[in-house]
Amino acid sequence: LTIRNHSIKNLVRFKEFLSSQSSYDLIMECTDVESAAQGLNDHLDTYYDQFCPLITIKTHEKFIFKPSPELLNAIRLKKSMLRKFQKVHKKKKYSALIPLL
């Protein structure tokens, strides 16, 4: 499985680079909006690829080798939200079956 390495450290470095060390003079001097947008997009894509490289994660049918903390938190959140949804859905299902007195 190939994903981008969106670790907090990489995103902070990417943000700091774009805010302090990157030059936007050529983009700001451009008079054509389309070429300025394309130049900005190319600029961001280039450094995004540099600061958030692709990484390969070994996966197995039942588990992931060395999952990141962000991935584990996302899995836990999804699992808890699924449980809440199932609990509410179950209550609605049974409340419809109970006759009104």
PDB file of C-alpha atoms in Angstrom, residues 1 4-5 15 22 29 36 41 45 47 55 72 74 79 81 101:
ATOM      1  CA  LEU A   1       0.000   0.000   0.000  1.00  0.00           C
ATOM      2  CA  ARG A   4       1.764  10.049   1.371  1.00  0.00           C
ATOM      3  CA  ASN A   5       3.667  10.615   4.589  1.00  0.00           C
ATOM      4  CA  LYS A  15       4.236  25.118   5.985  1.00  0.00           C
ATOM      5  CA  SER A  22       9.765  30.203  -0.709  1.00  0.00           C
ATOM      6  CA  GLU A  29       4.450  39.625 -11.334  1.00  0.00           C
ATOM      7  CA  ALA A  36      -0.255  32.554 -12.346  1.00  0.00           C
ATOM      8  CA  ASN A  41       0.007  24.954  -8.513  1.00  0.00           C
ATOM      9  CA  ASP A  45       3.082  20.336  -6.145  1.00  0.00           C
ATOM     10  CA  TYR A  47       7.456  21.049  -2.744  1.00  0.00           C
ATOM     11  CA  ILE A  55       5.883   5.679   1.511  1.00  0.00           C
ATOM     12  CA  LEU A  72      -4.494   4.566  14.485  1.00  0.00           C
ATOM     13  CA  ALA A  74      -8.451   7.687  12.479  1.00  0.00           C
ATOM     14  CA  LYS A  79     -14.825   2.506  14.802  1.00  0.00           C
ATOM     15  CA  MET A  81     -18.596   6.487  15.166  1.00  0.00           C
ATOM     16  CA  LEU A 101     -50.220   2.822  24.154  1.00  0.00           C
TER      17      LEU A 101
END
